[in-house]
Short mmCIF file of C-alpha atoms and ligand atoms in Angstrom, two decimals:
data_model
loop_
_atom_site.label_atom_id
_atom_site.label_comp_id
_atom_site.label_asym_id
_atom_site.label_seq_id
_atom_site.Cartn_x
_atom_site.Cartn_y
_atom_site.Cartn_z
CA MET N 1 -21.90 4.59 -25.27
CA ALA N 2 -21.64 7.85 -24.33
CA ASP N 3 -25.34 8.02 -23.80
CA GLU N 4 -25.37 5.04 -21.54
CA VAL N 5 -22.90 6.68 -18.99
CA PRO N 6 -25.86 9.33 -17.54
CA SER N 7 -28.68 6.70 -17.97
CA LEU N 8 -26.63 4.87 -15.02
CA ALA N 9 -26.87 7.81 -13.17
CA GLU N 10 -30.46 7.83 -13.38
CA SER N 11 -30.73 4.25 -11.74
CA LYS N 12 -33.53 3.97 -9.33
CA LEU N 13 -31.57 1.38 -7.12
CA THR N 14 -31.23 2.25 -3.58
CA ALA N 15 -28.52 0.93 -1.62
CA LEU N 16 -26.88 0.41 2.12
CA VAL N 17 -23.36 0.02 2.89
CA VAL N 18 -23.02 -1.69 6.31
CA ASP N 19 -19.42 -1.57 7.33
CA ASP N 20 -17.45 -0.19 10.40
CA ASN N 21 -14.43 0.52 8.54
CA PHE N 22 -14.04 4.11 7.29
CA VAL N 23 -12.41 3.17 4.13
CA ASN N 24 -14.53 0.41 3.10
CA GLN N 25 -17.81 2.86 3.58
CA THR N 26 -15.74 5.66 1.58
CA MET N 27 -14.88 3.02 -1.06
CA HIS N 28 -18.31 1.03 -1.30
CA HIS N 29 -20.36 4.20 -1.19
CA LYS N 30 -18.13 5.80 -4.24
CA LEU N 31 -18.32 2.67 -6.36
CA LEU N 32 -22.20 2.23 -5.79
CA ASP N 33 -22.33 5.86 -6.61
CA ARG N 34 -20.33 5.59 -9.99
CA LEU N 35 -22.88 2.99 -10.90
CA GLY N 36 -25.41 5.65 -10.10
CA ILE N 37 -26.72 3.84 -7.23
CA LYS N 38 -28.24 6.35 -4.42
CA ASN N 39 -26.94 4.82 -1.03
CA ASP N 40 -26.74 5.15 2.64
CA VAL N 41 -23.69 4.50 5.19
CA VAL N 42 -24.01 3.05 8.46
CA CYS N 43 -21.48 1.87 11.12
CA ASN N 44 -22.32 -1.85 12.44
CA GLY N 45 -25.38 -4.10 12.10
CA GLN N 46 -27.35 -3.01 14.94
CA GLU N 47 -27.38 0.75 12.85
CA ALA N 48 -28.42 -1.65 9.96
CA VAL N 49 -31.23 -3.11 11.74
CA ASP N 50 -32.16 0.44 13.42
CA VAL N 51 -32.47 2.14 9.77
CA HIS N 52 -34.98 -0.29 8.90
CA CYS N 53 -37.27 -0.35 12.03
CA SER N 54 -37.64 3.38 11.26
CA GLY N 55 -39.21 2.68 7.91
CA ARG N 56 -36.27 2.65 5.57
CA ASN N 57 -35.86 -0.35 2.64
CA TYR N 58 -33.26 -1.01 0.42
CA ASP N 59 -33.22 -3.05 -3.04
CA LEU N 60 -29.22 -4.48 -1.94
CA ILE N 61 -27.21 -4.40 1.45
CA LEU N 62 -23.74 -4.46 1.26
CA MET N 63 -23.06 -6.49 4.90
CA ASP N 64 -19.41 -6.17 6.25
CA MET N 65 -19.06 -9.80 8.58
CA GLU N 66 -16.92 -8.66 11.71
CA MET N 67 -18.31 -5.43 13.07
CA PRO N 68 -18.98 -4.23 16.73
CA ILE N 69 -22.73 -4.36 18.75
CA LEU N 70 -24.24 -6.43 16.06
CA ASN N 71 -21.89 -8.23 13.11
CA GLY N 72 -22.97 -9.20 10.05
CA ILE N 73 -24.27 -12.54 10.34
CA GLN N 74 -26.63 -11.58 13.34
CA ALA N 75 -27.81 -8.62 11.31
CA THR N 76 -28.60 -10.47 8.39
CA LYS N 77 -30.53 -13.29 10.43
CA ARG N 78 -32.37 -10.21 12.41
CA LEU N 79 -33.40 -8.27 9.23
CA ARG N 80 -34.65 -11.80 7.39
CA GLU N 81 -36.79 -12.24 10.61
CA MET N 82 -37.95 -8.77 10.53
CA GLY N 83 -39.26 -10.06 6.74
CA ILE N 84 -36.70 -7.21 5.06
CA GLU N 85 -36.79 -8.82 1.03
CA SER N 86 -33.74 -6.43 0.28
CA LYS N 87 -30.26 -8.42 -1.44
CA ILE N 88 -28.06 -8.76 0.77
CA ALA N 89 -24.70 -9.41 -0.18
CA GLY N 90 -21.84 -10.24 2.36
CA VAL N 91 -18.75 -8.86 1.76
CA THR N 92 -15.87 -9.72 3.65
CA THR N 93 -11.81 -9.80 4.04
CA ARG N 94 -10.35 -13.67 4.13
CA ALA N 95 -13.73 -15.31 5.63
CA ASN N 96 -12.79 -19.17 6.33
CA GLU N 97 -15.25 -21.83 4.62
CA GLY N 98 -17.18 -22.02 8.06
CA ASP N 99 -17.87 -18.65 8.60
CA LYS N 100 -19.13 -17.96 4.82
CA LYS N 101 -21.38 -20.72 5.52
CA GLU N 102 -22.82 -19.33 8.40
CA PHE N 103 -23.02 -16.14 6.88
CA MET N 104 -24.89 -17.38 3.91
CA GLU N 105 -27.29 -19.62 5.97
CA ALA N 106 -28.02 -16.54 7.82
CA GLY N 107 -29.92 -15.21 4.61
CA LEU N 108 -27.54 -13.57 2.29
CA ASN N 109 -28.16 -13.73 -1.70
CA ASP N 110 -24.25 -13.59 -2.67
CA PHE N 111 -20.99 -13.31 -1.39
CA GLN N 112 -18.03 -11.14 -2.33
CA GLU N 113 -14.43 -11.29 -0.75
CA LYS N 114 -12.73 -7.75 -0.09
CA PRO N 115 -11.56 -5.43 -1.35
CA LEU N 116 -14.91 -5.00 -3.49
CA THR N 117 -13.87 -3.55 -7.37
CA ILE N 118 -16.39 -1.79 -9.90
CA SER N 119 -15.92 -5.17 -11.78
CA LYS N 120 -17.02 -7.49 -8.53
CA LEU N 121 -19.88 -5.35 -7.73
CA LEU N 122 -20.80 -5.73 -11.52
CA SER N 123 -21.22 -9.03 -10.88
CA ILE N 124 -22.89 -9.27 -7.58
CA LEU N 125 -25.79 -6.92 -9.78
CA HIS N 126 -25.62 -9.53 -12.62
CA ARG N 127 -26.36 -12.66 -10.37
CA LEU N 128 -28.89 -10.69 -8.25
CA ASP N 129 -30.73 -9.74 -11.33
CA PHE N 130 -30.71 -6.11 -10.88
CA HIS N 131 -32.58 -4.16 -13.34
CA VAL N 132 -30.25 -3.03 -16.09
CA GLN N 133 -31.70 -4.69 -18.73
CA THR N 134 -31.91 -2.08 -21.29
CA TYR N 135 -27.70 -2.35 -21.14
CA THR N 136 -25.44 -5.11 -21.66
CA MET N 137 -23.68 -5.85 -18.60
CA GLY N 138 -20.53 -5.26 -20.95
CA SER N 139 -21.61 -2.07 -21.89
CA ILE N 140 -21.91 -1.11 -18.30
CA ALA N 141 -18.65 -2.66 -17.42
CA ASP N 142 -17.26 -0.67 -20.01
CA ALA N 143 -18.46 2.51 -19.10
CA ALA N 144 -17.64 1.86 -15.35
CA ASN N 145 -14.57 1.03 -16.57
CA LYS N 146 -13.50 4.09 -18.80
CA GLU N 147 -14.65 6.00 -15.87
CA VAL N 148 -12.22 4.37 -13.30
CA ASN N 149 -9.64 4.09 -15.44
CA GLY N 150 -9.91 7.77 -16.75
CA THR N 151 -9.14 8.96 -13.16
CA ALA N 152 -6.43 5.83 -12.20
CA SER N 153 -4.26 7.24 -14.91
CA GLU N 154 -4.13 10.81 -13.46
CA LYS N 155 -4.03 9.27 -10.03
CA ARG N 156 -0.49 8.31 -8.24
CA PRO N 157 -1.54 6.05 -5.53
CA ALA N 158 1.03 5.60 -2.68
CA VAL N 159 2.60 2.26 -2.73
CA ILE N 160 4.53 0.17 -0.50
CA PHE N 161 6.63 -3.14 -1.39
CA VAL N 162 5.95 -5.61 0.85
CA LEU N 163 8.92 -8.41 0.04
CA GLY N 164 10.57 -11.55 2.53
CA GLY N 165 11.20 -14.65 1.45
CA PRO N 166 8.41 -17.18 1.11
CA GLY N 167 6.30 -18.15 4.30
CA SER N 168 8.09 -15.05 6.07
CA GLY N 169 4.34 -13.67 7.10
CA LYS N 170 3.98 -11.09 4.23
CA GLY N 171 0.10 -12.18 4.15
CA THR N 172 -0.43 -12.52 7.37
CA GLN N 173 0.83 -9.50 8.33
CA CYS N 174 -0.69 -7.67 5.53
CA ALA N 175 -4.25 -8.26 6.41
CA TYR N 176 -3.37 -6.83 9.88
CA ILE N 177 -2.04 -3.48 8.29
CA VAL N 178 -5.10 -3.40 6.15
CA ASP N 179 -6.95 -3.47 8.97
CA HIS N 180 -5.27 -0.77 10.89
CA PHE N 181 -4.38 1.39 8.24
CA GLY N 182 -6.73 1.53 5.51
CA TYR N 183 -3.99 0.14 2.72
CA THR N 184 -5.82 -2.03 0.55
CA HIS N 185 -3.94 -5.50 -0.22
CA LEU N 186 -2.32 -6.73 -3.44
CA SER N 187 -0.88 -9.94 -3.39
CA ALA N 188 1.60 -10.78 -6.65
CA GLY N 189 0.88 -14.07 -6.09
CA ASP N 190 -2.46 -14.09 -5.09
CA LEU N 191 -3.49 -11.83 -8.59
CA LEU N 192 -1.09 -14.96 -10.48
CA ARG N 193 -3.07 -17.83 -9.03
CA ALA N 194 -6.36 -16.02 -10.00
CA GLU N 195 -5.09 -15.66 -13.33
CA ILE N 196 -4.13 -19.34 -13.60
CA LYS N 197 -7.68 -20.02 -12.20
CA SER N 198 -9.40 -17.99 -14.74
CA GLY N 199 -8.25 -20.04 -17.62
CA SER N 200 -6.69 -16.94 -19.29
CA GLU N 201 -4.02 -18.03 -22.25
CA ASN N 202 -1.20 -17.24 -20.00
CA GLY N 203 -2.75 -19.87 -17.11
CA THR N 204 -0.40 -22.99 -17.98
CA MET N 205 2.73 -20.94 -18.61
CA ILE N 206 1.76 -19.18 -14.97
CA GLN N 207 1.06 -22.54 -13.10
CA ASN N 208 4.51 -24.18 -14.58
CA MET N 209 6.74 -21.58 -13.32
CA ILE N 210 4.77 -21.34 -10.13
CA LYS N 211 5.59 -25.02 -9.88
CA GLU N 212 8.69 -24.64 -10.97
CA GLY N 213 9.17 -21.73 -7.99
CA LYS N 214 10.69 -19.27 -10.94
CA ILE N 215 9.71 -15.50 -11.50
CA VAL N 216 6.83 -15.23 -13.87
CA PRO N 217 7.62 -12.40 -16.84
CA SER N 218 7.15 -9.01 -15.51
CA GLU N 219 4.83 -7.79 -18.26
CA VAL N 220 1.93 -10.57 -17.41
CA THR N 221 2.33 -9.88 -13.15
CA ILE N 222 2.95 -5.50 -14.18
CA LYS N 223 -0.57 -5.92 -15.61
CA LEU N 224 -2.21 -7.55 -13.26
CA LEU N 225 -1.19 -5.45 -10.96
CA GLN N 226 -2.35 -2.29 -12.73
CA LYS N 227 -5.51 -3.88 -13.35
CA ALA N 228 -5.95 -4.08 -9.65
CA ILE N 229 -4.88 -0.59 -8.85
CA GLN N 230 -7.22 0.93 -11.67
CA GLU N 231 -10.27 -0.97 -10.59
CA ASN N 232 -9.81 0.23 -6.99
CA GLY N 233 -11.07 3.07 -5.42
CA ASN N 234 -8.50 3.20 -2.64
CA ASP N 235 -5.21 5.10 -3.33
CA LYS N 236 -2.65 3.34 -1.16
CA PHE N 237 -1.84 -0.15 -1.50
CA LEU N 238 0.29 -2.57 -0.14
CA ILE N 239 2.24 -4.81 -3.03
CA ASP N 240 2.87 -7.82 -1.60
CA GLY N 241 5.44 -10.40 -3.03
CA PHE N 242 6.39 -7.89 -5.70
CA PRO N 243 9.21 -7.07 -7.10
CA ARG N 244 10.56 -10.40 -6.85
CA ASN N 245 13.64 -9.64 -9.46
CA GLU N 246 15.31 -6.59 -10.83
CA GLU N 247 13.41 -7.06 -14.11
CA ASN N 248 10.24 -6.67 -11.77
CA ARG N 249 11.52 -3.46 -10.37
CA ALA N 250 12.71 -1.70 -13.45
CA ALA N 251 9.92 -2.89 -15.53
CA PHE N 252 7.36 -1.58 -12.88
CA GLU N 253 8.78 1.96 -12.14
CA LYS N 254 9.18 2.48 -16.36
CA VAL N 255 5.57 1.40 -16.75
CA THR N 256 3.69 2.77 -13.77
CA GLY N 257 6.44 5.73 -13.19
CA ILE N 258 5.34 4.56 -9.54
CA GLU N 259 8.40 4.83 -6.75
CA PRO N 260 7.48 2.74 -3.77
CA LYS N 261 7.04 4.97 -0.49
CA PHE N 262 9.58 2.45 1.08
CA VAL N 263 9.58 -1.36 1.55
CA LEU N 264 8.69 -3.66 4.11
CA PHE N 265 11.09 -6.18 4.76
CA PHE N 266 10.05 -9.62 6.94
CA ASP N 267 13.91 -10.66 7.89
CA CYS N 268 13.40 -14.80 8.68
CA PRO N 269 15.35 -17.41 9.07
CA GLU N 270 14.79 -20.26 6.31
CA GLU N 271 14.27 -22.91 8.93
CA GLU N 272 11.40 -20.77 10.21
CA MET N 273 10.02 -20.53 6.76
CA GLU N 274 10.27 -23.58 5.69
CA ARG N 275 8.54 -24.78 9.04
CA ARG N 276 5.50 -22.56 8.08
CA LEU N 277 5.58 -23.26 4.68
CA LEU N 278 5.23 -27.21 5.36
CA GLY N 279 2.52 -26.24 7.88
CA ARG N 280 0.72 -23.63 5.83
CA ASN N 281 -2.32 -26.02 4.66
CA GLN N 282 -3.77 -23.91 1.85
CA GLY N 283 -3.25 -26.45 -0.55
CA ARG N 284 -1.07 -24.95 -2.92
CA GLU N 285 0.93 -26.63 -5.19
CA ASP N 286 4.10 -25.13 -4.24
CA ASP N 287 4.38 -25.34 -0.71
CA ASN N 288 6.32 -28.92 -1.11
CA ILE N 289 9.80 -29.28 0.07
CA GLU N 290 10.96 -29.47 -3.62
CA THR N 291 9.35 -26.44 -4.87
CA ILE N 292 10.17 -24.59 -1.48
CA ARG N 293 13.85 -25.28 -1.70
CA LYS N 294 13.76 -23.64 -5.38
CA ARG N 295 11.90 -20.63 -4.23
CA PHE N 296 14.49 -20.34 -1.30
CA LYS N 297 17.39 -20.42 -4.07
CA VAL N 298 15.42 -17.94 -6.30
CA PHE N 299 14.61 -15.43 -2.94
CA LEU N 300 18.38 -15.44 -2.49
CA GLU N 301 19.81 -14.93 -5.94
CA SER N 302 16.80 -12.81 -7.24
CA SER N 303 14.93 -11.01 -4.61
CA LEU N 304 17.62 -10.25 -2.03
CA PRO N 305 19.42 -7.71 -4.54
CA VAL N 306 15.77 -5.83 -5.07
CA ILE N 307 16.02 -5.20 -1.35
CA GLN N 308 19.67 -4.18 -1.22
CA TYR N 309 18.81 -1.97 -4.38
CA TYR N 310 15.92 0.04 -1.94
CA GLU N 311 18.51 -0.34 1.06
CA ALA N 312 21.06 2.14 -0.50
CA LYS N 313 18.26 4.47 -1.28
CA GLY N 314 17.05 4.52 2.44
CA LYS N 315 14.10 2.61 1.80
CA VAL N 316 13.93 -0.62 3.50
CA ARG N 317 12.40 -0.93 6.84
CA LYS N 318 13.74 -4.10 8.12
CA ILE N 319 11.31 -6.28 10.43
CA HIS N 320 12.40 -9.02 12.77
CA ALA N 321 10.03 -11.75 11.16
CA ALA N 322 10.99 -15.04 13.27
CA LYS N 323 8.28 -14.29 16.29
CA PRO N 324 4.97 -14.59 17.27
CA ILE N 325 2.46 -13.05 14.81
CA GLU N 326 1.03 -10.20 17.19
CA ASP N 327 4.94 -9.30 18.29
CA VAL N 328 5.76 -9.09 14.50
CA PHE N 329 2.98 -6.34 14.22
CA GLN N 330 4.17 -4.62 17.10
CA GLU N 331 7.23 -3.84 15.06
CA VAL N 332 5.36 -3.36 11.70
CA LYS N 333 3.09 -0.85 13.52
CA ALA N 334 5.72 1.28 14.53
CA VAL N 335 6.47 1.96 11.27
CA PHE N 336 3.30 2.82 10.38
CA SER N 337 2.78 5.17 13.31
CA PRO N 338 3.62 8.17 12.06
CA GLU N 339 0.56 8.07 10.19
CA ALA N 340 -2.65 8.37 12.25
CA GLU N 341 -4.22 4.91 12.69
CA LYS N 342 -7.33 5.71 10.60
CA VAL N 343 -9.03 2.47 11.42
CA LYS N 344 -9.90 0.84 14.97
CA ARG N 345 -8.72 -2.94 15.31
CA LYS N 346 -11.48 -4.93 14.86
CA GLN N 347 -13.03 -6.06 18.24
N1 ADP Z 1 4.86 -14.72 12.78
C1 ADP Z 1 4.02 -15.84 12.43
N2 ADP Z 1 4.45 -17.36 13.63
C2 ADP Z 1 4.41 -18.17 13.28
N3 ADP Z 1 3.50 -18.54 11.84
C3 ADP Z 1 3.28 -17.50 11.13
C4 ADP Z 1 4.02 -16.32 11.58
N4 ADP Z 1 3.30 -15.77 10.33
C5 ADP Z 1 2.57 -16.06 9.27
N5 ADP Z 1 2.41 -17.60 9.78
C6 ADP Z 1 2.12 -18.44 9.22
O1 ADP Z 1 2.96 -19.29 8.53
C7 ADP Z 1 2.55 -19.15 7.32
C8 ADP Z 1 3.05 -18.60 6.07
O2 ADP Z 1 2.56 -17.11 6.38
P1 ADP Z 1 2.22 -16.30 4.84
O3 ADP Z 1 1.48 -14.94 5.78
O4 ADP Z 1 1.02 -17.00 4.31
O5 ADP Z 1 3.74 -15.88 4.26
P2 ADP Z 1 4.20 -15.27 3.18
O6 ADP Z 1 3.19 -14.40 2.58
O7 ADP Z 1 5.06 -14.39 3.54
O8 ADP Z 1 4.18 -16.35 1.97
C9 ADP Z 1 1.17 -19.26 6.77
O9 ADP Z 1 0.31 -20.64 7.20
C10 ADP Z 1 0.72 -18.57 8.58
O10 ADP Z 1 -0.49 -18.44 9.24
N1 YYY Z 2 6.28 -10.69 -8.42
C1 YYY Z 2 5.91 -12.68 -8.37
C2 YYY Z 2 5.33 -12.75 -7.45
C3 YYY Z 2 4.93 -14.58 -6.93
N2 YYY Z 2 5.05 -15.24 -8.45
C4 YYY Z 2 5.21 -16.63 -8.49
C5 YYY Z 2 6.36 -17.14 -8.11
C6 YYY Z 2 5.99 -17.90 -6.53
O1 YYY Z 2 7.12 -18.50 -6.12
C7 YYY Z 2 4.83 -17.78 -6.53
C8 YYY Z 2 4.22 -17.29 -5.24
O2 YYY Z 2 4.36 -16.20 -4.76
P1 YYY Z 2 3.85 -15.76 -3.24
O3 YYY Z 2 4.24 -14.46 -3.26
O4 YYY Z 2 2.36 -16.01 -3.26
O5 YYY Z 2 3.90 -16.62 -2.31
P2 YYY Z 2 5.22 -16.84 -1.33
O6 YYY Z 2 5.90 -15.69 -0.85
O7 YYY Z 2 6.37 -17.32 -2.04
O8 YYY Z 2 4.88 -17.77 0.03
O9 YYY Z 2 4.26 -16.86 -7.13
C9 YYY Z 2 6.04 -14.28 -9.48
O10 YYY Z 2 6.43 -15.14 -10.25
N3 YYY Z 2 6.49 -13.07 -9.58
#
């Protein structure tokens, strides 16, 4: 195994990162570097076209979708019209099915949702049949993960817990915070739902607990969160929907040694949350009135005490969440404003 790491660094592959977000640019550049893939970075679709006009060519292009001047869909179309045959992988945040289809039809070879991780990048390379044939994908993944885990165990990422009742708007606001302040969003609920989909041995247990509105044992959720943190190049995370009870809170602190910088608490009346959940329309098994009522009860009995715990430590930043999305974000922004706004809002 030790021999395989230097060999990866000798890869002849080249890549172009096209993204207007500084944090994503850095992260994608570093992930490619880790796999020994030489790469350049440009800030929008027009720059990607320009760099090809100047005669440069790449094996792989990691293309963001929403960018100023020329977006990812337009740039991909233009590159294909120019006869560029590089493999292009779209890498975007929360694209809806329509956008994804349009992006694919513009000439993509592959598509991944952000945040890009080492394993997602490896699966792109695998699917696009890049020449790593002297090694199995397993050995490359092991080598890459070893490196990532090595640095992750030494690093102490900054963590903000994002709490609030079901439907209070946690996920919605997290997407805005990611966009403006460069955090990586980790939703405990999304990680658990992905674990069900992956067919893992815990899948059925998790599915049954979510259907009942119950909280999954900490051990399972913490493992998923730890893995997501370790696999990610970023060093600041929004952990959404966790800790949901005292057991979650104490176990996370014990296992990771991480204390949150602060807790962002979305305070919203039940009637409003109920209305939003019934209209959420994401096909979630737990967004039915019976399970919603159970989730509200669990929130009051188990999650509010966690918020009170952090309140006593002066760590809670309460947001009035029963307002329109933009107004809620104004309040959120004020909490983050001491930090430099690193990423300009996408147009
Ligand atoms: N401020 C708001 N006003 C109205 N609807 C909202 C607001 N924030 C979120 N929503 C909508 O409510 C639903 C639940 O929001 P979501 O962010 O998924 O909540 P949570 O992650 O807290 O469960 C979604 O359909 C979302 O589009
Ligand atoms: N820390 C957590 C977070 C979520 N879960 C489970 C139980 C929750 O009802 C579901 C859904 O959580 P999610 O945060 O995605 O959604 P809501 O805030 O309930 O809208 O996942 C858990 O067991 N433990």
